[in-house]
Amino acid sequence: TTPDRYDEYSLYARYLSRLAHLDLDLALGGSRVSFSQRWPDHAGTLALASIAWHLDARNTLQLTGADQLADATANLTQSPELTSDQLTIPTIVVGRTVISPAVFRDRSVGLSYAYQGPRLGFTLSPYYTQLKQLNGIDLSQKGFGGVAGITYLLTPITLLSVDLGDQVTRYVSDYSQDHDHTAAVNLSRQLTPHWSWSVAFRHDQRHSSRPGFGYTENEVFAFLYYKR
């Protein structure tokens, strides 16, 4: 038997509502994870909530919360209805995903404000998250931070966007701390009704109280996108 193998099961009900000024996306149920060796099985609530209040045609306030199981690949996938119809730089997630057999109880809450004008738009999203590792303690952590973004329509078919992210993460096992900074710039242009392109630059930097865990990383992305 593989020592780090585990099986996860979830059952939940989901409610969606789209009103003139209020959007609701609520899910409630339960999850269970069974480990092959060493660690006891864990069962608990699965609760997800997103409440968006459209103050007017240009301003939106959104509250999100989660109490769920999560593993190392949780932020690599998303529901089909949540995916973008435009290939751009990957969504800012401060820090990096480490592929490992760690399984967590994930509790998080976030608040975001968005403004979208004829050419200018911006968002501000503070959040708090708590991850409790169920098959160990090394990666249990608490974090808080925020993401700010601005978009500007240079021409009717050319969009420039800038995103900034900042997060502080504190680890439970050794009381160490990471401080992550992320910046991204994206330029996209619609060539035809079917074709578009996008180029982006992303900068990540981590300051850590653990020797050898800090880093600086720069990435460049280029996409050619076809839509039927």
PDB file of C-alpha atoms in Angstrom:
ATOM      1  CA  THR A   1       0.000   0.000   0.000  1.00  0.00           C
ATOM      2  CA  THR A   2       1.296   3.461  -0.846  1.00  0.00           C
ATOM      3  CA  PRO A   3       2.082   5.174   2.498  1.00  0.00           C
ATOM      4  CA  ASP A   4       0.697   8.572   1.503  1.00  0.00           C
ATOM      5  CA  ARG A   5      -2.359   7.420  -0.414  1.00  0.00           C
ATOM      6  CA  TYR A   6      -5.756   8.847   0.550  1.00  0.00           C
ATOM      7  CA  ASP A   7      -9.327   8.828  -0.764  1.00  0.00           C
ATOM      8  CA  GLU A   8     -11.646  11.810  -0.474  1.00  0.00           C
ATOM      9  CA  TYR A   9     -15.455  11.787  -0.718  1.00  0.00           C
ATOM     10  CA  SER A  10     -17.827  14.759  -0.761  1.00  0.00           C
ATOM     11  CA  LEU A  11     -21.602  15.109  -0.892  1.00  0.00           C
ATOM     12  CA  TYR A  12     -23.275  18.505  -0.977  1.00  0.00           C
ATOM     13  CA  ALA A  13     -26.233  20.519  -2.220  1.00  0.00           C
ATOM     14  CA  ARG A  14     -25.746  23.757  -4.106  1.00  0.00           C
ATOM     15  CA  TYR A  15     -28.064  26.751  -4.433  1.00  0.00           C
ATOM     16  CA  LEU A  16     -27.665  29.465  -7.080  1.00  0.00           C
ATOM     17  CA  SER A  17     -29.656  32.672  -7.343  1.00  0.00           C
ATOM     18  CA  ARG A  18     -29.226  35.612  -9.719  1.00  0.00           C
ATOM     19  CA  LEU A  19     -31.355  38.627  -8.810  1.00  0.00           C
ATOM     20  CA  ALA A  20     -31.272  42.216 -10.008  1.00  0.00           C
ATOM     21  CA  HIS A  21     -28.918  43.370  -7.241  1.00  0.00           C
ATOM     22  CA  LEU A  22     -27.931  40.184  -5.404  1.00  0.00           C
ATOM     23  CA  ASP A  23     -26.131  36.999  -6.495  1.00  0.00           C
ATOM     24  CA  LEU A  24     -26.024  33.979  -4.198  1.00  0.00           C
ATOM     25  CA  ASP A  25     -23.885  30.848  -4.602  1.00  0.00           C
ATOM     26  CA  LEU A  26     -24.197  28.563  -1.574  1.00  0.00           C
ATOM     27  CA  ALA A  27     -23.128  24.959  -1.008  1.00  0.00           C
ATOM     28  CA  LEU A  28     -23.589  22.827   2.094  1.00  0.00           C
ATOM     29  CA  GLY A  29     -22.759  19.195   2.750  1.00  0.00           C
ATOM     30  CA  GLY A  30     -20.031  16.997   4.114  1.00  0.00           C
ATOM     31  CA  SER A  31     -16.617  15.546   3.230  1.00  0.00           C
ATOM     32  CA  ARG A  32     -14.587  12.587   4.391  1.00  0.00           C
ATOM     33  CA  VAL A  33     -10.963  11.674   3.769  1.00  0.00           C
ATOM     34  CA  SER A  34      -9.559   8.186   4.423  1.00  0.00           C
ATOM     35  CA  PHE A  35      -5.791   7.721   4.740  1.00  0.00           C
ATOM     36  CA  SER A  36      -4.146   4.421   3.876  1.00  0.00           C
ATOM     37  CA  GLN A  37      -1.747   4.445   6.822  1.00  0.00           C
ATOM     38  CA  ARG A  38      -0.690   6.275   9.992  1.00  0.00           C
ATOM     39  CA  TRP A  39      -3.278   9.060  10.074  1.00  0.00           C
ATOM     40  CA  PRO A  40      -6.880   8.760  11.337  1.00  0.00           C
ATOM     41  CA  ASP A  41      -9.766   9.332   8.936  1.00  0.00           C
ATOM     42  CA  HIS A  42     -11.356  12.768   9.038  1.00  0.00           C
ATOM     43  CA  ALA A  43     -14.942  13.841   8.344  1.00  0.00           C
ATOM     44  CA  GLY A  44     -16.396  17.319   8.503  1.00  0.00           C
ATOM     45  CA  THR A  45     -18.572  20.011   7.027  1.00  0.00           C
ATOM     46  CA  LEU A  46     -18.300  21.230   3.469  1.00  0.00           C
ATOM     47  CA  ALA A  47     -19.605  24.791   3.309  1.00  0.00           C
ATOM     48  CA  LEU A  48     -19.006  27.355   0.564  1.00  0.00           C
ATOM     49  CA  ALA A  49     -20.646  30.756   0.230  1.00  0.00           C
ATOM     50  CA  SER A  50     -20.416  33.663  -2.168  1.00  0.00           C
ATOM     51  CA  ILE A  51     -22.715  36.676  -1.789  1.00  0.00           C
ATOM     52  CA  ALA A  52     -22.364  39.505  -4.309  1.00  0.00           C
ATOM     53  CA  TRP A  53     -24.278  42.758  -3.915  1.00  0.00           C
ATOM     54  CA  HIS A  54     -24.463  44.955  -7.023  1.00  0.00           C
ATOM     55  CA  LEU A  55     -24.670  48.432  -5.537  1.00  0.00           C
ATOM     56  CA  ASP A  56     -25.298  49.866  -8.999  1.00  0.00           C
ATOM     57  CA  ALA A  57     -24.276  49.172 -12.587  1.00  0.00           C
ATOM     58  CA  ARG A  58     -20.594  49.868 -11.815  1.00  0.00           C
ATOM     59  CA  ASN A  59     -19.987  48.888  -8.180  1.00  0.00           C
ATOM     60  CA  THR A  60     -20.058  45.399  -6.630  1.00  0.00           C
ATOM     61  CA  LEU A  61     -19.340  44.198  -3.104  1.00  0.00           C
ATOM     62  CA  GLN A  62     -18.735  40.476  -2.559  1.00  0.00           C
ATOM     63  CA  LEU A  63     -18.288  38.321   0.549  1.00  0.00           C
ATOM     64  CA  THR A  64     -16.890  34.779   0.277  1.00  0.00           C
ATOM     65  CA  GLY A  65     -16.283  32.059   2.835  1.00  0.00           C
ATOM     66  CA  ALA A  66     -15.232  28.407   2.877  1.00  0.00           C
ATOM     67  CA  ASP A  67     -14.930  25.494   5.285  1.00  0.00           C
ATOM     68  CA  GLN A  68     -13.756  22.498   3.288  1.00  0.00           C
ATOM     69  CA  LEU A  69     -11.118  19.861   2.683  1.00  0.00           C
ATOM     70  CA  ALA A  70      -8.289  20.896   0.383  1.00  0.00           C
ATOM     71  CA  ASP A  71      -5.115  19.296  -0.950  1.00  0.00           C
ATOM     72  CA  ALA A  72      -2.053  20.569  -2.756  1.00  0.00           C
ATOM     73  CA  THR A  73      -3.854  20.778  -6.114  1.00  0.00           C
ATOM     74  CA  ALA A  74      -6.920  22.675  -4.850  1.00  0.00           C
ATOM     75  CA  ASN A  75      -6.002  25.935  -6.601  1.00  0.00           C
ATOM     76  CA  LEU A  76      -4.914  24.282  -9.846  1.00  0.00           C
ATOM     77  CA  THR A  77      -8.476  23.504 -10.935  1.00  0.00           C
ATOM     78  CA  GLN A  78     -11.819  25.265 -10.798  1.00  0.00           C
ATOM     79  CA  SER A  79     -15.418  24.628 -11.726  1.00  0.00           C
ATOM     80  CA  PRO A  80     -16.191  25.024 -15.455  1.00  0.00           C
ATOM     81  CA  GLU A  81     -18.696  27.830 -14.814  1.00  0.00           C
ATOM     82  CA  LEU A  82     -15.974  29.783 -13.016  1.00  0.00           C
ATOM     83  CA  THR A  83     -13.377  29.608 -15.789  1.00  0.00           C
ATOM     84  CA  SER A  84     -12.621  32.627 -17.931  1.00  0.00           C
ATOM     85  CA  ASP A  85     -13.413  32.715 -21.623  1.00  0.00           C
ATOM     86  CA  GLN A  86     -10.114  34.498 -22.191  1.00  0.00           C
ATOM     87  CA  LEU A  87      -6.627  33.039 -21.725  1.00  0.00           C
ATOM     88  CA  THR A  88      -4.607  35.459 -19.581  1.00  0.00           C
ATOM     89  CA  ILE A  89      -1.918  35.280 -16.947  1.00  0.00           C
ATOM     90  CA  PRO A  90      -2.837  32.735 -14.234  1.00  0.00           C
ATOM     91  CA  THR A  91      -4.946  34.225 -11.448  1.00  0.00           C
ATOM     92  CA  ILE A  92      -2.794  35.747  -8.732  1.00  0.00           C
ATOM     93  CA  VAL A  93      -2.388  33.361  -5.821  1.00  0.00           C
ATOM     94  CA  VAL A  94       0.217  34.791  -3.486  1.00  0.00           C
ATOM     95  CA  GLY A  95       2.873  32.163  -2.775  1.00  0.00           C
ATOM     96  CA  ARG A  96       3.263  28.914  -4.671  1.00  0.00           C
ATOM     97  CA  THR A  97       1.531  25.547  -4.845  1.00  0.00           C
ATOM     98  CA  VAL A  98       3.729  22.691  -3.634  1.00  0.00           C
ATOM     99  CA  ILE A  99       2.610  19.303  -4.955  1.00  0.00           C
ATOM    100  CA  SER A 100       2.634  17.007  -1.922  1.00  0.00           C
ATOM    101  CA  PRO A 101       0.352  14.444  -0.229  1.00  0.00           C
ATOM    102  CA  ALA A 102      -0.705  17.006   2.397  1.00  0.00           C
ATOM    103  CA  VAL A 103      -4.461  17.304   3.073  1.00  0.00           C
ATOM    104  CA  PHE A 104      -5.912  20.287   4.911  1.00  0.00           C
ATOM    105  CA  ARG A 105      -9.024  21.555   6.637  1.00  0.00           C
ATOM    106  CA  ASP A 106      -9.330  24.890   4.835  1.00  0.00           C
ATOM    107  CA  ARG A 107     -11.198  27.751   6.495  1.00  0.00           C
ATOM    108  CA  SER A 108     -11.131  31.119   4.770  1.00  0.00           C
ATOM    109  CA  VAL A 109     -13.073  34.345   4.396  1.00  0.00           C
ATOM    110  CA  GLY A 110     -12.672  37.192   1.929  1.00  0.00           C
ATOM    111  CA  LEU A 111     -14.213  40.525   1.035  1.00  0.00           C
ATOM    112  CA  SER A 112     -13.864  42.212  -2.331  1.00  0.00           C
ATOM    113  CA  TYR A 113     -14.947  45.470  -3.908  1.00  0.00           C
ATOM    114  CA  ALA A 114     -15.015  45.981  -7.684  1.00  0.00           C
ATOM    115  CA  TYR A 115     -15.626  49.035  -9.831  1.00  0.00           C
ATOM    116  CA  GLN A 116     -16.070  48.834 -13.598  1.00  0.00           C
ATOM    117  CA  GLY A 117     -16.381  52.009 -15.610  1.00  0.00           C
ATOM    118  CA  PRO A 118     -16.459  52.528 -19.379  1.00  0.00           C
ATOM    119  CA  ARG A 119     -12.643  52.288 -19.585  1.00  0.00           C
ATOM    120  CA  LEU A 120     -11.262  52.035 -16.054  1.00  0.00           C
ATOM    121  CA  GLY A 121     -11.874  49.245 -13.560  1.00  0.00           C
ATOM    122  CA  PHE A 122     -10.314  48.214 -10.261  1.00  0.00           C
ATOM    123  CA  THR A 123     -10.714  45.635  -7.493  1.00  0.00           C
ATOM    124  CA  LEU A 124      -9.580  45.383  -3.876  1.00  0.00           C
ATOM    125  CA  SER A 125      -9.771  42.010  -2.085  1.00  0.00           C
ATOM    126  CA  PRO A 126      -8.513  41.430   1.480  1.00  0.00           C
ATOM    127  CA  TYR A 127      -8.741  37.875   2.873  1.00  0.00           C
ATOM    128  CA  TYR A 128      -7.870  35.577   5.772  1.00  0.00           C
ATOM    129  CA  THR A 129      -7.170  31.851   5.522  1.00  0.00           C
ATOM    130  CA  GLN A 130      -6.408  29.018   7.936  1.00  0.00           C
ATOM    131  CA  LEU A 131      -5.056  25.628   6.827  1.00  0.00           C
ATOM    132  CA  LYS A 132      -4.870  22.769   9.344  1.00  0.00           C
ATOM    133  CA  GLN A 133      -2.925  19.785   8.019  1.00  0.00           C
ATOM    134  CA  LEU A 134      -4.715  16.482   8.678  1.00  0.00           C
ATOM    135  CA  ASN A 135      -1.800  14.153   7.896  1.00  0.00           C
ATOM    136  CA  GLY A 136       0.961  16.024   9.715  1.00  0.00           C
ATOM    137  CA  ILE A 137       1.655  19.423  11.249  1.00  0.00           C
ATOM    138  CA  ASP A 138       4.552  20.778   9.206  1.00  0.00           C
ATOM    139  CA  LEU A 139       2.370  22.769   6.778  1.00  0.00           C
ATOM    140  CA  SER A 140      -0.427  23.956   9.102  1.00  0.00           C
ATOM    141  CA  GLN A 141      -0.621  27.712   8.718  1.00  0.00           C
ATOM    142  CA  LYS A 142      -2.562  30.946   9.061  1.00  0.00           C
ATOM    143  CA  GLY A 143      -2.385  33.682   6.477  1.00  0.00           C
ATOM    144  CA  PHE A 144      -3.802  37.073   5.657  1.00  0.00           C
ATOM    145  CA  GLY A 145      -3.316  39.460   2.808  1.00  0.00           C
ATOM    146  CA  GLY A 146      -4.930  41.129  -0.140  1.00  0.00           C
ATOM    147  CA  VAL A 147      -4.968  41.537  -3.901  1.00  0.00           C
ATOM    148  CA  ALA A 148      -5.500  44.822  -5.747  1.00  0.00           C
ATOM    149  CA  GLY A 149      -6.019  45.102  -9.482  1.00  0.00           C
ATOM    150  CA  ILE A 150      -6.638  47.790 -12.066  1.00  0.00           C
ATOM    151  CA  THR A 151      -7.690  47.487 -15.716  1.00  0.00           C
ATOM    152  CA  TYR A 152      -7.685  50.161 -18.405  1.00  0.00           C
ATOM    153  CA  LEU A 153      -9.114  49.926 -21.903  1.00  0.00           C
ATOM    154  CA  LEU A 154      -6.414  51.541 -24.041  1.00  0.00           C
ATOM    155  CA  THR A 155      -8.515  51.134 -27.183  1.00  0.00           C
ATOM    156  CA  PRO A 156     -11.835  49.368 -27.780  1.00  0.00           C
ATOM    157  CA  ILE A 157      -9.885  46.142 -28.451  1.00  0.00           C
ATOM    158  CA  THR A 158      -6.774  46.550 -26.242  1.00  0.00           C
ATOM    159  CA  LEU A 159      -6.813  45.987 -22.480  1.00  0.00           C
ATOM    160  CA  LEU A 160      -4.039  46.657 -19.953  1.00  0.00           C
ATOM    161  CA  SER A 161      -4.235  45.207 -16.445  1.00  0.00           C
ATOM    162  CA  VAL A 162      -1.985  45.418 -13.381  1.00  0.00           C
ATOM    163  CA  ASP A 163      -2.343  43.231 -10.259  1.00  0.00           C
ATOM    164  CA  LEU A 164      -0.546  43.463  -6.920  1.00  0.00           C
ATOM    165  CA  GLY A 165      -0.711  40.865  -4.144  1.00  0.00           C
ATOM    166  CA  ASP A 166       0.674  40.685  -0.623  1.00  0.00           C
ATOM    167  CA  GLN A 167       0.382  37.895   1.973  1.00  0.00           C
ATOM    168  CA  VAL A 168       1.810  37.063   5.381  1.00  0.00           C
ATOM    169  CA  THR A 169       1.858  33.349   6.294  1.00  0.00           C
ATOM    170  CA  ARG A 170       2.611  32.031   9.784  1.00  0.00           C
ATOM    171  CA  TYR A 171       3.399  28.317  10.272  1.00  0.00           C
ATOM    172  CA  VAL A 172       2.114  26.568  13.370  1.00  0.00           C
ATOM    173  CA  SER A 173       4.850  23.936  13.777  1.00  0.00           C
ATOM    174  CA  ASP A 174       7.883  26.210  14.145  1.00  0.00           C
ATOM    175  CA  TYR A 175       6.349  29.721  14.359  1.00  0.00           C
ATOM    176  CA  SER A 176       8.193  30.735  11.197  1.00  0.00           C
ATOM    177  CA  GLN A 177       6.805  33.361   8.840  1.00  0.00           C
ATOM    178  CA  ASP A 178       6.777  34.026   5.101  1.00  0.00           C
ATOM    179  CA  HIS A 179       5.996  37.377   3.501  1.00  0.00           C
ATOM    180  CA  ASP A 180       5.078  37.144  -0.183  1.00  0.00           C
ATOM    181  CA  HIS A 181       4.810  39.930  -2.755  1.00  0.00           C
ATOM    182  CA  THR A 182       3.397  39.433  -6.247  1.00  0.00           C
ATOM    183  CA  ALA A 183       3.042  41.828  -9.191  1.00  0.00           C
ATOM    184  CA  ALA A 184       1.670  41.110 -12.657  1.00  0.00           C
ATOM    185  CA  VAL A 185       1.159  43.140 -15.819  1.00  0.00           C
ATOM    186  CA  ASN A 186      -0.999  41.834 -18.660  1.00  0.00           C
ATOM    187  CA  LEU A 187      -1.690  43.270 -22.125  1.00  0.00           C
ATOM    188  CA  SER A 188      -4.333  41.687 -24.356  1.00  0.00           C
ATOM    189  CA  ARG A 189      -5.737  42.582 -27.772  1.00  0.00           C
ATOM    190  CA  GLN A 190      -8.651  41.288 -29.817  1.00  0.00           C
ATOM    191  CA  LEU A 191      -7.452  40.682 -33.387  1.00  0.00           C
ATOM    192  CA  THR A 192     -10.663  39.396 -34.959  1.00  0.00           C
ATOM    193  CA  PRO A 193     -14.002  38.130 -33.600  1.00  0.00           C
ATOM    194  CA  HIS A 194     -12.292  34.736 -33.179  1.00  0.00           C
ATOM    195  CA  TRP A 195      -8.623  35.482 -32.498  1.00  0.00           C
ATOM    196  CA  SER A 196      -6.857  37.394 -29.721  1.00  0.00           C
ATOM    197  CA  TRP A 197      -3.467  37.476 -28.036  1.00  0.00           C
ATOM    198  CA  SER A 198      -2.167  38.218 -24.574  1.00  0.00           C
ATOM    199  CA  VAL A 199       1.294  38.794 -23.086  1.00  0.00           C
ATOM    200  CA  ALA A 200       2.089  39.102 -19.405  1.00  0.00           C
ATOM    201  CA  PHE A 201       4.917  39.570 -16.952  1.00  0.00           C
ATOM    202  CA  ARG A 202       4.803  38.319 -13.371  1.00  0.00           C
ATOM    203  CA  HIS A 203       7.181  38.975 -10.458  1.00  0.00           C
ATOM    204  CA  ASP A 204       7.137  36.948  -7.225  1.00  0.00           C
ATOM    205  CA  GLN A 205       9.246  37.587  -4.153  1.00  0.00           C
ATOM    206  CA  ARG A 206       9.294  35.873  -0.759  1.00  0.00           C
ATOM    207  CA  HIS A 207      10.990  36.975   2.444  1.00  0.00           C
ATOM    208  CA  SER A 208      11.143  34.138   4.975  1.00  0.00           C
ATOM    209  CA  SER A 209      12.308  33.810   8.562  1.00  0.00           C
ATOM    210  CA  ARG A 210      13.518  30.307   7.595  1.00  0.00           C
ATOM    211  CA  PRO A 211      17.014  30.382   6.072  1.00  0.00           C
ATOM    212  CA  GLY A 212      17.017  29.340   2.415  1.00  0.00           C
ATOM    213  CA  PHE A 213      13.264  29.641   1.858  1.00  0.00           C
ATOM    214  CA  GLY A 214      13.243  33.139   0.383  1.00  0.00           C
ATOM    215  CA  TYR A 215      13.300  33.594  -3.399  1.00  0.00           C
ATOM    216  CA  THR A 216      12.710  35.964  -6.292  1.00  0.00           C
ATOM    217  CA  GLU A 217      11.081  34.752  -9.521  1.00  0.00           C
ATOM    218  CA  ASN A 218      10.182  36.424 -12.812  1.00  0.00           C
ATOM    219  CA  GLU A 219       7.953  34.868 -15.485  1.00  0.00           C
ATOM    220  CA  VAL A 220       6.761  35.880 -18.950  1.00  0.00           C
ATOM    221  CA  PHE A 221       3.598  34.430 -20.507  1.00  0.00           C
ATOM    222  CA  ALA A 222       2.390  34.646 -24.129  1.00  0.00           C
ATOM    223  CA  PHE A 223      -0.965  33.325 -25.368  1.00  0.00           C
ATOM    224  CA  LEU A 224      -2.676  33.085 -28.725  1.00  0.00           C
ATOM    225  CA  TYR A 225      -6.379  32.457 -28.193  1.00  0.00           C
ATOM    226  CA  TYR A 226      -9.071  31.195 -30.576  1.00  0.00           C
ATOM    227  CA  LYS A 227     -12.775  31.354 -29.709  1.00  0.00           C
ATOM    228  CA  ARG A 228     -15.536  29.975 -31.910  1.00  0.00           C
TER     229      ARG A 228
END
